[in-house]
mmCIF file of C-alpha atoms in Angstrom:
data_model
loop_
_atom_site.group_PDB
_atom_site.id
_atom_site.type_symbol
_atom_site.label_atom_id
_atom_site.label_comp_id
_atom_site.label_asym_id
_atom_site.label_seq_id
_atom_site.Cartn_x
_atom_site.Cartn_y
_atom_site.Cartn_z
ATOM 1 C CA UNK A 1 59.137 32.667 0.550
ATOM 2 C CA UNK A 2 62.623 33.841 1.575
ATOM 3 C CA UNK A 3 63.567 36.410 4.196
ATOM 4 C CA UNK A 4 66.355 36.992 6.680
ATOM 5 C CA UNK A 5 66.374 35.855 10.289
ATOM 6 C CA UNK A 6 68.578 38.055 12.458
ATOM 7 C CA UNK A 7 69.435 36.860 15.933
ATOM 8 C CA UNK A 8 72.238 36.359 18.420
ATOM 9 C CA UNK A 9 73.667 32.835 18.649
ATOM 10 C CA UNK A 10 76.236 31.928 21.287
ATOM 11 C CA UNK A 11 77.042 35.619 21.712
ATOM 12 C CA UNK A 12 77.440 36.300 17.971
ATOM 13 C CA UNK A 13 75.063 38.257 15.756
ATOM 14 C CA UNK A 14 74.058 36.266 12.672
ATOM 15 C CA UNK A 15 71.981 36.730 9.545
ATOM 16 C CA UNK A 16 70.348 33.504 8.366
ATOM 17 C CA UNK A 17 68.433 33.133 5.124
ATOM 18 C CA UNK A 18 64.991 31.748 5.987
ATOM 19 C CA UNK A 19 62.862 29.808 3.527
ATOM 20 C CA UNK A 20 59.244 28.896 4.235
ATOM 21 C CA UNK A 21 58.632 25.790 2.176
ATOM 22 C CA UNK A 22 55.153 24.173 1.956
ATOM 23 C CA UNK A 23 56.862 20.818 1.276
ATOM 24 C CA UNK A 24 59.004 21.082 4.409
ATOM 25 C CA UNK A 25 57.765 19.059 7.393
ATOM 26 C CA UNK A 26 60.514 19.946 9.845
ATOM 27 C CA UNK A 27 63.173 22.618 10.227
ATOM 28 C CA UNK A 28 66.549 22.115 8.597
ATOM 29 C CA UNK A 29 69.755 24.173 8.766
ATOM 30 C CA UNK A 30 72.263 24.176 5.907
ATOM 31 C CA UNK A 31 75.614 25.960 5.737
ATOM 32 C CA UNK A 32 77.474 26.358 2.461
ATOM 33 C CA UNK A 33 79.408 29.005 0.510
ATOM 34 C CA UNK A 34 76.237 31.152 0.328
ATOM 35 C CA UNK A 35 75.956 31.280 4.118
ATOM 36 C CA UNK A 36 73.496 29.756 6.583
ATOM 37 C CA UNK A 37 69.963 28.873 5.460
ATOM 38 C CA UNK A 38 66.979 27.665 7.455
ATOM 39 C CA UNK A 39 64.200 25.725 5.737
ATOM 40 C CA UNK A 40 61.006 25.617 7.763
ATOM 41 C CA UNK A 41 57.342 24.551 7.450
ATOM 42 C CA UNK A 42 54.926 27.179 6.177
ATOM 43 C CA UNK A 43 53.151 27.582 9.503
ATOM 44 C CA UNK A 44 56.138 27.440 11.840
ATOM 45 C CA UNK A 45 56.414 30.470 14.100
ATOM 46 C CA UNK A 46 59.223 33.001 14.414
ATOM 47 C CA UNK A 47 59.793 31.896 18.004
ATOM 48 C CA UNK A 48 60.115 28.251 16.951
ATOM 49 C CA UNK A 49 62.611 29.192 14.233
ATOM 50 C CA UNK A 50 64.763 31.174 16.660
ATOM 51 C CA UNK A 51 64.675 28.378 19.237
ATOM 52 C CA UNK A 52 65.713 25.800 16.629
ATOM 53 C CA UNK A 53 68.665 27.911 15.497
ATOM 54 C CA UNK A 54 69.816 28.553 19.056
ATOM 55 C CA UNK A 55 69.498 24.847 19.946
ATOM 56 C CA UNK A 56 71.848 24.114 17.045
ATOM 57 C CA UNK A 57 74.026 27.162 17.637
ATOM 58 C CA UNK A 58 77.271 25.362 18.459
ATOM 59 C CA UNK A 59 77.040 23.230 15.313
ATOM 60 C CA UNK A 60 76.072 26.248 13.185
ATOM 61 C CA UNK A 61 78.999 28.395 14.313
ATOM 62 C CA UNK A 62 81.431 25.504 13.853
ATOM 63 C CA UNK A 63 80.240 24.977 10.276
ATOM 64 C CA UNK A 64 80.529 28.667 9.453
ATOM 65 C CA UNK A 65 84.001 28.852 11.001
ATOM 66 C CA UNK A 66 85.119 25.841 8.954
ATOM 67 C CA UNK A 67 84.275 27.754 5.779
ATOM 68 C CA UNK A 68 85.903 31.007 6.883
ATOM 69 C CA UNK A 69 89.132 29.656 8.336
ATOM 70 C CA UNK A 70 91.593 27.351 6.604
ATOM 71 C CA UNK A 71 93.684 24.621 8.220
ATOM 72 C CA UNK A 72 96.418 27.176 8.956
ATOM 73 C CA UNK A 73 93.981 29.339 10.913
ATOM 74 C CA UNK A 74 94.016 32.085 8.281
ATOM 75 C CA UNK A 75 90.826 34.057 7.673
ATOM 76 C CA UNK A 76 90.419 36.326 4.655
ATOM 77 C CA UNK A 77 89.999 40.047 5.250
ATOM 78 C CA UNK A 78 88.121 42.453 2.935
ATOM 79 C CA UNK A 79 90.309 43.923 0.207
ATOM 80 C CA UNK A 80 89.663 47.396 1.602
ATOM 81 C CA UNK A 81 91.669 46.307 4.679
ATOM 82 C CA UNK A 82 94.716 45.505 2.497
ATOM 83 C CA UNK A 83 95.226 41.800 3.370
ATOM 84 C CA UNK A 84 98.853 40.669 3.472
ATOM 85 C CA UNK A 85 98.192 37.562 1.375
ATOM 86 C CA UNK A 86 95.705 36.156 -1.103
ATOM 87 C CA UNK A 87 95.072 32.625 -2.434
ATOM 88 C CA UNK A 88 96.150 31.568 -5.920
ATOM 89 C CA UNK A 89 96.680 28.109 -7.434
ATOM 90 C CA UNK A 90 96.778 26.211 -4.172
ATOM 91 C CA UNK A 91 98.992 28.521 -2.121
ATOM 92 C CA UNK A 92 98.798 31.743 -0.144
ATOM 93 C CA UNK A 93 100.664 34.504 -1.950
ATOM 94 C CA UNK A 94 102.204 37.552 -0.301
ATOM 95 C CA UNK A 95 100.566 40.780 -1.467
ATOM 96 C CA UNK A 96 102.436 44.049 -1.986
ATOM 97 C CA UNK A 97 100.077 47.036 -1.993
ATOM 98 C CA UNK A 98 101.435 49.740 -4.284
ATOM 99 C CA UNK A 99 99.873 53.183 -4.850
ATOM 100 C CA UNK A 100 99.325 53.736 -8.556
ATOM 101 C CA UNK A 101 97.322 55.670 -11.105
ATOM 102 C CA UNK A 102 95.150 52.706 -12.098
ATOM 103 C CA UNK A 103 93.932 49.778 -10.001
ATOM 104 C CA UNK A 104 95.145 46.377 -11.212
ATOM 105 C CA UNK A 105 96.875 43.219 -9.978
ATOM 106 C CA UNK A 106 100.052 41.647 -11.356
ATOM 107 C CA UNK A 107 101.850 38.377 -10.648
ATOM 108 C CA UNK A 108 105.485 39.096 -9.732
ATOM 109 C CA UNK A 109 108.419 36.915 -10.780
ATOM 110 C CA UNK A 110 108.778 35.579 -7.229
ATOM 111 C CA UNK A 111 105.123 34.414 -7.179
ATOM 112 C CA UNK A 112 103.847 37.230 -4.989
ATOM 113 C CA UNK A 113 101.049 39.574 -6.033
ATOM 114 C CA UNK A 114 101.444 43.265 -6.745
ATOM 115 C CA UNK A 115 98.165 45.008 -6.014
ATOM 116 C CA UNK A 116 98.375 48.459 -7.602
ATOM 117 C CA UNK A 117 95.600 50.752 -6.401
ATOM 118 C CA UNK A 118 94.605 54.347 -6.970
ATOM 119 C CA UNK A 119 93.816 56.733 -4.150
ATOM 120 C CA UNK A 120 90.144 56.745 -5.178
ATOM 121 C CA UNK A 121 89.800 52.953 -5.321
ATOM 122 C CA UNK A 122 87.052 51.652 -3.050
ATOM 123 C CA UNK A 123 86.030 48.069 -2.338
ATOM 124 C CA UNK A 124 84.197 47.738 -5.677
ATOM 125 C CA UNK A 125 87.252 48.795 -7.696
ATOM 126 C CA UNK A 126 89.539 46.481 -5.719
ATOM 127 C CA UNK A 127 87.154 43.555 -6.206
ATOM 128 C CA UNK A 128 86.908 44.242 -9.930
ATOM 129 C CA UNK A 129 90.699 44.278 -10.264
ATOM 130 C CA UNK A 130 91.095 41.009 -8.349
ATOM 131 C CA UNK A 131 88.310 39.333 -10.350
ATOM 132 C CA UNK A 132 89.997 40.353 -13.625
ATOM 133 C CA UNK A 133 93.326 39.041 -12.345
ATOM 134 C CA UNK A 134 91.811 35.697 -11.345
ATOM 135 C CA UNK A 135 90.094 35.432 -14.739
ATOM 136 C CA UNK A 136 93.408 36.008 -16.516
ATOM 137 C CA UNK A 137 95.247 33.498 -14.341
ATOM 138 C CA UNK A 138 92.576 30.851 -14.885
ATOM 139 C CA UNK A 139 92.736 31.294 -18.659
ATOM 140 C CA UNK A 140 96.511 31.082 -18.563
ATOM 141 C CA UNK A 141 96.208 27.732 -16.796
ATOM 142 C CA UNK A 142 93.718 26.151 -19.190
ATOM 143 C CA UNK A 143 95.308 27.393 -22.422
ATOM 144 C CA UNK A 144 98.173 24.856 -22.604
ATOM 145 C CA UNK A 145 95.969 22.068 -21.218
ATOM 146 C CA UNK A 146 93.288 22.642 -23.847
ATOM 147 C CA UNK A 147 95.861 22.667 -26.663
ATOM 148 C CA UNK A 148 97.282 19.432 -25.279
ATOM 149 C CA UNK A 149 93.990 17.545 -25.568
ATOM 150 C CA UNK A 150 92.462 19.100 -28.698
ATOM 151 C CA UNK A 151 93.867 16.477 -31.140
ATOM 152 C CA UNK A 152 91.859 13.748 -29.404
ATOM 153 C CA UNK A 153 88.538 15.605 -29.388
ATOM 154 C CA UNK A 154 85.800 15.401 -32.046
ATOM 155 C CA UNK A 155 85.559 19.201 -32.046
ATOM 156 C CA UNK A 156 87.044 22.166 -30.258
ATOM 157 C CA UNK A 157 85.135 23.942 -27.488
ATOM 158 C CA UNK A 158 83.374 27.047 -28.784
ATOM 159 C CA UNK A 159 84.650 29.200 -25.926
ATOM 160 C CA UNK A 160 85.480 29.159 -22.222
ATOM 161 C CA UNK A 161 83.606 31.089 -19.559
ATOM 162 C CA UNK A 162 84.703 31.496 -15.943
ATOM 163 C CA UNK A 163 82.028 32.421 -13.404
ATOM 164 C CA UNK A 164 80.977 31.768 -9.848
ATOM 165 C CA UNK A 165 78.812 28.645 -9.657
ATOM 166 C CA UNK A 166 76.611 27.722 -6.720
ATOM 167 C CA UNK A 167 77.196 23.960 -6.719
ATOM 168 C CA UNK A 168 78.754 22.709 -9.955
ATOM 169 C CA UNK A 169 82.408 22.987 -10.971
ATOM 170 C CA UNK A 170 81.902 23.012 -14.706
ATOM 171 C CA UNK A 171 79.429 22.468 -17.513
ATOM 172 C CA UNK A 172 79.307 21.966 -21.254
ATOM 173 C CA UNK A 173 76.557 23.790 -23.163
ATOM 174 C CA UNK A 174 75.017 22.358 -26.350
ATOM 175 C CA UNK A 175 76.819 25.006 -28.410
ATOM 176 C CA UNK A 176 80.194 23.802 -27.104
ATOM 177 C CA UNK A 177 80.728 26.535 -24.498
ATOM 178 C CA UNK A 178 82.660 25.254 -21.479
ATOM 179 C CA UNK A 179 81.849 27.018 -18.205
ATOM 180 C CA UNK A 180 84.201 26.604 -15.251
ATOM 181 C CA UNK A 181 83.883 27.801 -11.681
ATOM 182 C CA UNK A 182 86.224 30.747 -11.156
ATOM 183 C CA UNK A 183 87.012 29.561 -7.626
ATOM 184 C CA UNK A 184 89.063 26.746 -9.194
ATOM 185 C CA UNK A 185 91.835 29.301 -9.726
ATOM 186 C CA UNK A 186 92.348 29.200 -5.947
ATOM 187 C CA UNK A 187 92.853 25.410 -5.962
ATOM 188 C CA UNK A 188 96.018 23.449 -6.792
ATOM 189 C CA UNK A 189 96.564 23.436 -10.592
ATOM 190 C CA UNK A 190 95.810 19.698 -10.873
ATOM 191 C CA UNK A 191 92.285 20.309 -9.566
ATOM 192 C CA UNK A 192 91.529 22.876 -12.257
ATOM 193 C CA UNK A 193 93.079 20.552 -14.850
ATOM 194 C CA UNK A 194 90.798 17.711 -13.719
ATOM 195 C CA UNK A 195 87.624 19.769 -14.084
ATOM 196 C CA UNK A 196 88.792 20.983 -17.493
ATOM 197 C CA UNK A 197 89.534 17.429 -18.670
ATOM 198 C CA UNK A 198 86.162 16.316 -17.297
ATOM 199 C CA UNK A 199 84.299 18.871 -19.382
ATOM 200 C CA UNK A 200 86.406 18.293 -22.504
ATOM 201 C CA UNK A 201 85.627 14.578 -22.320
ATOM 202 C CA UNK A 202 81.935 15.435 -22.488
ATOM 203 C CA UNK A 203 82.620 16.468 -26.094
ATOM 204 C CA UNK A 204 83.299 12.757 -26.678
ATOM 205 C CA UNK A 205 80.797 11.207 -24.261
ATOM 206 C CA UNK A 206 77.876 13.520 -23.261
ATOM 207 C CA UNK A 207 77.128 11.439 -20.162
ATOM 208 C CA UNK A 208 78.787 9.894 -17.109
ATOM 209 C CA UNK A 209 78.954 6.354 -18.422
ATOM 210 C CA UNK A 210 81.847 3.942 -17.983
ATOM 211 C CA UNK A 211 83.024 5.002 -21.443
ATOM 212 C CA UNK A 212 83.136 8.628 -20.284
ATOM 213 C CA UNK A 213 85.243 7.849 -17.211
ATOM 214 C CA UNK A 214 87.550 5.749 -19.391
ATOM 215 C CA UNK A 215 88.192 8.858 -21.485
ATOM 216 C CA UNK A 216 88.938 10.888 -18.330
ATOM 217 C CA UNK A 217 91.251 8.172 -16.956
ATOM 218 C CA UNK A 218 93.165 7.959 -20.233
ATOM 219 C CA UNK A 219 94.022 11.643 -19.949
ATOM 220 C CA UNK A 220 94.335 11.971 -16.176
ATOM 221 C CA UNK A 221 94.780 8.646 -14.347
ATOM 222 C CA UNK A 222 94.924 10.338 -10.933
ATOM 223 C CA UNK A 223 91.579 12.114 -11.352
ATOM 224 C CA UNK A 224 90.031 10.425 -8.251
ATOM 225 C CA UNK A 225 92.559 12.289 -6.073
ATOM 226 C CA UNK A 226 91.434 15.640 -7.471
ATOM 227 C CA UNK A 227 87.770 14.726 -7.123
ATOM 228 C CA UNK A 228 88.376 13.768 -3.507
ATOM 229 C CA UNK A 229 90.126 17.092 -2.903
ATOM 230 C CA UNK A 230 87.086 18.943 -4.222
ATOM 231 C CA UNK A 231 84.775 16.883 -2.021
ATOM 232 C CA UNK A 232 86.815 17.831 1.051
ATOM 233 C CA UNK A 233 87.700 21.452 0.252
ATOM 234 C CA UNK A 234 85.194 22.564 -2.367
ATOM 235 C CA UNK A 235 82.742 24.407 -0.145
ATOM 236 C CA UNK A 236 85.531 26.386 1.507
ATOM 237 C CA UNK A 237 86.961 27.194 -1.917
ATOM 238 C CA UNK A 238 83.664 28.624 -3.163
ATOM 239 C CA UNK A 239 83.166 30.512 0.089
ATOM 240 C CA UNK A 240 86.617 32.101 -0.131
ATOM 241 C CA UNK A 241 86.046 33.445 -3.613
ATOM 242 C CA UNK A 242 82.623 34.799 -2.672
ATOM 243 C CA UNK A 243 84.145 36.491 0.377
ATOM 244 C CA UNK A 244 87.046 37.971 -1.559
ATOM 245 C CA UNK A 245 84.824 39.311 -4.337
ATOM 246 C CA UNK A 246 82.098 40.650 -2.060
ATOM 247 C CA UNK A 247 81.520 44.353 -2.684
ATOM 248 C CA UNK A 248 79.488 45.094 0.456
#
């Protein structure tokens, strides 16, 4: 059973997802792009849960801060607060907020973003416009890459879908649909290319055998570098997209 534990930790008010698990023998805190979660035994008390969280408060806040704040100390602000920059393809882009009739986002020739917004646009409209922009940018990145590798594939992918994924970066459905995590559009282009190549190679080898990795290496010899980047930065990447596209 899930509920929310609200309490003050080290002077900060936090909301922690709480899961009572009959298989759980001791309390466990996890922090990822979905926030902080506490797994606890079925019969553990509220007081015990609060004490456990407070005892681990310093660690908890450090983990949450690591997701929110990048190496440059930058922390994303809600779109309704008109942030001065937004992430795209591995860099922070300056944002120019321009009053307009319709809300939409454009990529300027100098690499900055033009965020056109109507006077009636609330957070939901701003989020929708940014999500559509990120979708378009992601598709623009994979188009040339897909065409590049199609001649060596047994069949073409049926279609591509970009969505927010909780843990995976991509998947290949039995019908040939390739799903990719939308947060990859925030990463350096080579990272998105690696995940794309990974999924395309599953059209040849539907497994993770040595033969599969040979196919990946033949197309992208430096793939271990991109995989390592995802291991180090992936959680923050997913958290950033969730934060940017949060309506409430």
